[in-house]
XYZ file of C-alpha atoms in Angstrom:
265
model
C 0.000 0.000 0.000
C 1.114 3.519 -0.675
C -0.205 7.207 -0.243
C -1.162 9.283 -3.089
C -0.846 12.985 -3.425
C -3.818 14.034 -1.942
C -3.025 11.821 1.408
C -5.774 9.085 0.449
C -4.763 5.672 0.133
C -4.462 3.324 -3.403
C -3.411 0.208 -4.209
C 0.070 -0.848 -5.035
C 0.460 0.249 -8.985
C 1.445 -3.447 -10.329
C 3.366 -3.002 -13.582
C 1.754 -5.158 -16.435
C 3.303 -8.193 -17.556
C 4.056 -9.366 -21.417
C 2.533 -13.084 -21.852
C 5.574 -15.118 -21.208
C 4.273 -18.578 -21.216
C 4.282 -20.318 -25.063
C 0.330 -20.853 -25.155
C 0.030 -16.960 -24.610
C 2.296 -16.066 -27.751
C 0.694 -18.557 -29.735
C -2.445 -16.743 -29.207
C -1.285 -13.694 -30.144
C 0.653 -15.038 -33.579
C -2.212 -17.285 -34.403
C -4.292 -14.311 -36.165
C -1.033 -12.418 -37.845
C 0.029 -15.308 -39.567
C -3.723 -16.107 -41.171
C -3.551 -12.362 -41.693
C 0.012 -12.771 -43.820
C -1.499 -16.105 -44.860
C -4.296 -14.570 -46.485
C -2.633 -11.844 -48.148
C 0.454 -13.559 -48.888
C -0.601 -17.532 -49.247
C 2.583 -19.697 -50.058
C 2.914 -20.358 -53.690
C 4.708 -22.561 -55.562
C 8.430 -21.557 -56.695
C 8.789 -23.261 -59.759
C 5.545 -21.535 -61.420
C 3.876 -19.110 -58.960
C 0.379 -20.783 -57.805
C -0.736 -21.092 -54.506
C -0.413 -24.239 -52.540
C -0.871 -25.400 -49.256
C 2.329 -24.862 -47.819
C 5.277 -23.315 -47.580
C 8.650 -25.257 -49.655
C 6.410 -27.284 -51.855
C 5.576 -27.316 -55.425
C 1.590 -27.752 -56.804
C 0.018 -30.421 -57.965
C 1.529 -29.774 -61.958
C 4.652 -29.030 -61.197
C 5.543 -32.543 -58.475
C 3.788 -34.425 -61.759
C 6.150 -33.252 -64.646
C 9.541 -33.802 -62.051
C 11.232 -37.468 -63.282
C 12.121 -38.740 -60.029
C 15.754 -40.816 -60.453
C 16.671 -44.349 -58.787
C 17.033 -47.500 -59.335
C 17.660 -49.684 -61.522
C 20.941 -47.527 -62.220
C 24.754 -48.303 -63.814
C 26.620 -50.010 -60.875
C 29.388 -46.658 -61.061
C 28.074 -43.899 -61.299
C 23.915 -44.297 -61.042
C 22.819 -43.397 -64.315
C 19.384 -44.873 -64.771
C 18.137 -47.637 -66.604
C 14.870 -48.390 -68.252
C 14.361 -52.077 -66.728
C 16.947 -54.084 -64.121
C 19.860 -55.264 -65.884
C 21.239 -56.363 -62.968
C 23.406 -55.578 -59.757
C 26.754 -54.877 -61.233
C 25.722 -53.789 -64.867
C 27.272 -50.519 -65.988
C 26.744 -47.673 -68.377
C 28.437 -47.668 -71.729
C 29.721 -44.896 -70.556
C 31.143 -46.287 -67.251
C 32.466 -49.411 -69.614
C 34.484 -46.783 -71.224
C 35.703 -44.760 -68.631
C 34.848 -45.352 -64.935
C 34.058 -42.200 -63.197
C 36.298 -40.877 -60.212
C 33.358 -40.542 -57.620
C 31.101 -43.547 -56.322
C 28.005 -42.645 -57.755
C 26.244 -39.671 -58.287
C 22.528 -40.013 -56.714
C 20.488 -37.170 -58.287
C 16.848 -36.681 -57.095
C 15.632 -35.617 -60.465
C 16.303 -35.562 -64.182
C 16.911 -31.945 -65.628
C 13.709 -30.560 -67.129
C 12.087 -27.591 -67.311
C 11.015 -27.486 -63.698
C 13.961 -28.907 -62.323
C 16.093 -26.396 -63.875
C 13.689 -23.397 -63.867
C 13.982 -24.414 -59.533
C 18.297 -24.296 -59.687
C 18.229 -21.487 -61.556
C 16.096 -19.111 -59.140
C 17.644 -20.279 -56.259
C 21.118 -19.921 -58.112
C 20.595 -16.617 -59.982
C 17.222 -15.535 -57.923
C 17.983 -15.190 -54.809
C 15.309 -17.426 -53.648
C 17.440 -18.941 -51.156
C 13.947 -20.802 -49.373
C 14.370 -23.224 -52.603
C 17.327 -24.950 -51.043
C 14.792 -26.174 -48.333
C 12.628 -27.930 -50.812
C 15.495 -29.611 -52.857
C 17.463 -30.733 -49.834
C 14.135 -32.401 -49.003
C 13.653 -34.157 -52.172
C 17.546 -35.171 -52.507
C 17.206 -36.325 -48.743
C 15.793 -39.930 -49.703
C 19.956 -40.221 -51.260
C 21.584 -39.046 -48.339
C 20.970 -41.890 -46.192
C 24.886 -42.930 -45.987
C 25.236 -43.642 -41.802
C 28.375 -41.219 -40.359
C 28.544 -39.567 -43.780
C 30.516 -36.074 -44.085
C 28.313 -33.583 -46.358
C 30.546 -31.470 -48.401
C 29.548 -28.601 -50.604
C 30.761 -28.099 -54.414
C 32.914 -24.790 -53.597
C 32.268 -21.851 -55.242
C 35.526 -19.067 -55.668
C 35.338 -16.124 -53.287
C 34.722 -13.904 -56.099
C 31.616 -15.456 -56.870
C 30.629 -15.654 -53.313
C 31.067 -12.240 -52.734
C 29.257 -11.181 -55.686
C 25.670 -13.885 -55.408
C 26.029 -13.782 -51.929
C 25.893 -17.393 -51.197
C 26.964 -20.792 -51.470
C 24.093 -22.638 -53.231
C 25.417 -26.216 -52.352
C 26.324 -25.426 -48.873
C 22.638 -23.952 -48.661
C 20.955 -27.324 -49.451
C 23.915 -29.225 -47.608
C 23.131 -27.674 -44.357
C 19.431 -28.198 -44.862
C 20.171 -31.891 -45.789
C 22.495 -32.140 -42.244
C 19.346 -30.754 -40.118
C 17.471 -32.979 -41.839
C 19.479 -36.559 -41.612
C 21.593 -35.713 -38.655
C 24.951 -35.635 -41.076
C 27.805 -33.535 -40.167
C 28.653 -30.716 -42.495
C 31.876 -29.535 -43.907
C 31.072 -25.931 -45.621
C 34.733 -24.855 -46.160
C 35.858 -28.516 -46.582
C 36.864 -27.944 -50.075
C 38.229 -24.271 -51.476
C 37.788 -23.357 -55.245
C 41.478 -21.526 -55.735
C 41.533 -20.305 -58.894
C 38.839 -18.562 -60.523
C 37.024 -20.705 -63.365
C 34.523 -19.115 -66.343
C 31.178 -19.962 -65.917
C 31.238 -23.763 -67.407
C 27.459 -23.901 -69.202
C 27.771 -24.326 -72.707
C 31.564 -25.567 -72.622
C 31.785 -29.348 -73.763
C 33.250 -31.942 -71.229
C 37.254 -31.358 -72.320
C 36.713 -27.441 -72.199
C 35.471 -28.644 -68.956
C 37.967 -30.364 -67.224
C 40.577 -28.468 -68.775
C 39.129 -24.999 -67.080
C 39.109 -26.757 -63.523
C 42.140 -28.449 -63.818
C 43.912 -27.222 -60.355
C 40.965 -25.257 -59.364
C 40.039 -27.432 -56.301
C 41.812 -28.204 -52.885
C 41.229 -29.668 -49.780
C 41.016 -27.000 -46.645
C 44.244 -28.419 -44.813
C 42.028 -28.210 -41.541
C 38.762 -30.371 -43.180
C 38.855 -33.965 -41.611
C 38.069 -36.117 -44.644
C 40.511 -39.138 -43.775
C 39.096 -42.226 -43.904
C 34.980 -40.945 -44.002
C 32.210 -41.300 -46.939
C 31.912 -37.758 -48.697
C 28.407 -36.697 -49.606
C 29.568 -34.007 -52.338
C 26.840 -31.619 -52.545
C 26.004 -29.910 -56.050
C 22.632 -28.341 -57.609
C 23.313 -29.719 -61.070
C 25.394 -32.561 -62.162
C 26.232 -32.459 -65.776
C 29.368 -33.466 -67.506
C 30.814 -34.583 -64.474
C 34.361 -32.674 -64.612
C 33.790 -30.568 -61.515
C 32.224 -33.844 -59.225
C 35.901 -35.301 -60.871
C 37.844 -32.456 -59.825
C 36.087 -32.319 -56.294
C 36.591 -36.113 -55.852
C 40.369 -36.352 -56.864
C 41.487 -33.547 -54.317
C 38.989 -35.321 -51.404
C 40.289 -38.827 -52.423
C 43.944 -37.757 -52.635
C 43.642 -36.134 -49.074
C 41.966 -39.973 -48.048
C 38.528 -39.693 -48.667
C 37.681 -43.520 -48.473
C 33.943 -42.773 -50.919
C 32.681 -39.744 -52.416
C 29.406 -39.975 -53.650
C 27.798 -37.163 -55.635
C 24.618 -35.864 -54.340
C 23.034 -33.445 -56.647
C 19.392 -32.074 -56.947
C 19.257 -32.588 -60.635
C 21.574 -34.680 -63.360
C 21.525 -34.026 -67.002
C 20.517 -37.066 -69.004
C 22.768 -38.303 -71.770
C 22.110 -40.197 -74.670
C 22.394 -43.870 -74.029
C 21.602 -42.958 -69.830
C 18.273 -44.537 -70.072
């Protein structure tokens, strides 16, 4: 109790208290979010309509995706149009095994697939790497496995902003529980942009481009290399020969989408 100014007496002045508790703040978020949620319903970021949730594509889109697995080439997981087999291989492996232990791909490039890499690549649209890492996740079920991003050069960092692989490889460690290596691998020397070059252009830009951080710990582990798009292959082989000289005992390739050669399926 306490006196006021006029000499009467009034209660103790309690100072009011913000809701603390969890129920309290639900309360009060529950009607801004179907606010937001009415004027700005998730839609889907391959082609713009409105679905039911946020990171996930409509009804159109999920339908025209080619979903990749087996039956695959024993090396390096291209698919096959009916089960040749446990150890059949590629013509294409036949010819020239590949580096890496497989690359497991969630998709086959398309429209959507790419139209998805590209906005998250070029876009901005960073949320994206959240919906791939969730469809590549099925792949990335390698016990004790080290995820390690595709490295982009500083340059490149500095002017996108971001890491697109080590986006969807940290999503894909929260996800399965894997440890992630982000600066694992370093891109030294600064490479032209490698669409549109054929597969010797390829390996010849990267040759020396890629080394292994000193610090990483890839002795003896299974590498999850983590792209957006495979395509010739050259930089998963230039990524796997500096992780497998260092010790690497596996590197598999885990990439949203792979390009589709003649002769793959």
């Amino acid at each position: 109790m306490r006196s006021n100014i006029s000499g009467g007496v009034t209660r103790a002045l309690v100072p009011m208290r913000a809701p603390s508790d969890k129920a309290a703040m639900f309360r009060f978020a529950a009607p801004l979010r179907l606010a937001l949620d009415s004027a700005l319903p998730p839609r889907c970021p391959a082609c713009g309509a409105i679905v039911a949730s946020d990171h996930s594509l409509c009804g159109e889109c999920w339908s025209s995706l080619r979903f990749l697995g087996p039956p695959w080439c024993a090396a390096c997981h291209a698919p096959f149009d009916q089960d040749r087999g446990e150890d059949a291989l590629c013509a294409r492996c036949m010819e020239q095994p590949p580096r890496h232990d497989g690359v497991r791909a969630a998709v086959a490039y398309g429209e959507v697939a790419r139209g998805l890499a590209v906005r998250l690549k070029h876009g901005g649209r960073t949320g994206i790497a959240v919906l791939v890492a969730r469809l590549m996740q099925r792949h990335a079920d390698v016990p004790d496995a080290l995820l390690v991003p595709v490295p982009l050069h500083r340059w490149r960092i500095w002017g996108r902003g971001f890491n697109q692989a080590a986006l969807i490889a940290r999503a894909i460690g929260r996800m399965q529980r894997l440890e992630v290596a982000v600066d694992a691998l370093r891109r030294v020397k600064r490479t032209p942009m490698l669409g549109g070059l054929g597969r010797d252009a390829r390996a010849k830009a990267l040759r020396g481009a890629i080394r292994v951080n000193p610090a990483a710990q890839i002795k003896g582990r299974t590498i999850l290399l983590v792209d957006d798009v495979h395509t010739s292959g050259a930089t998963a082989d230039a990524c796997t020969r500096a992780l497998k000289r260092a010790g690497a005992k596996r590197v598999i390739v885990l990439a949203w989408a792979r390009v589709l050669h003649s002769g793959d399926d």
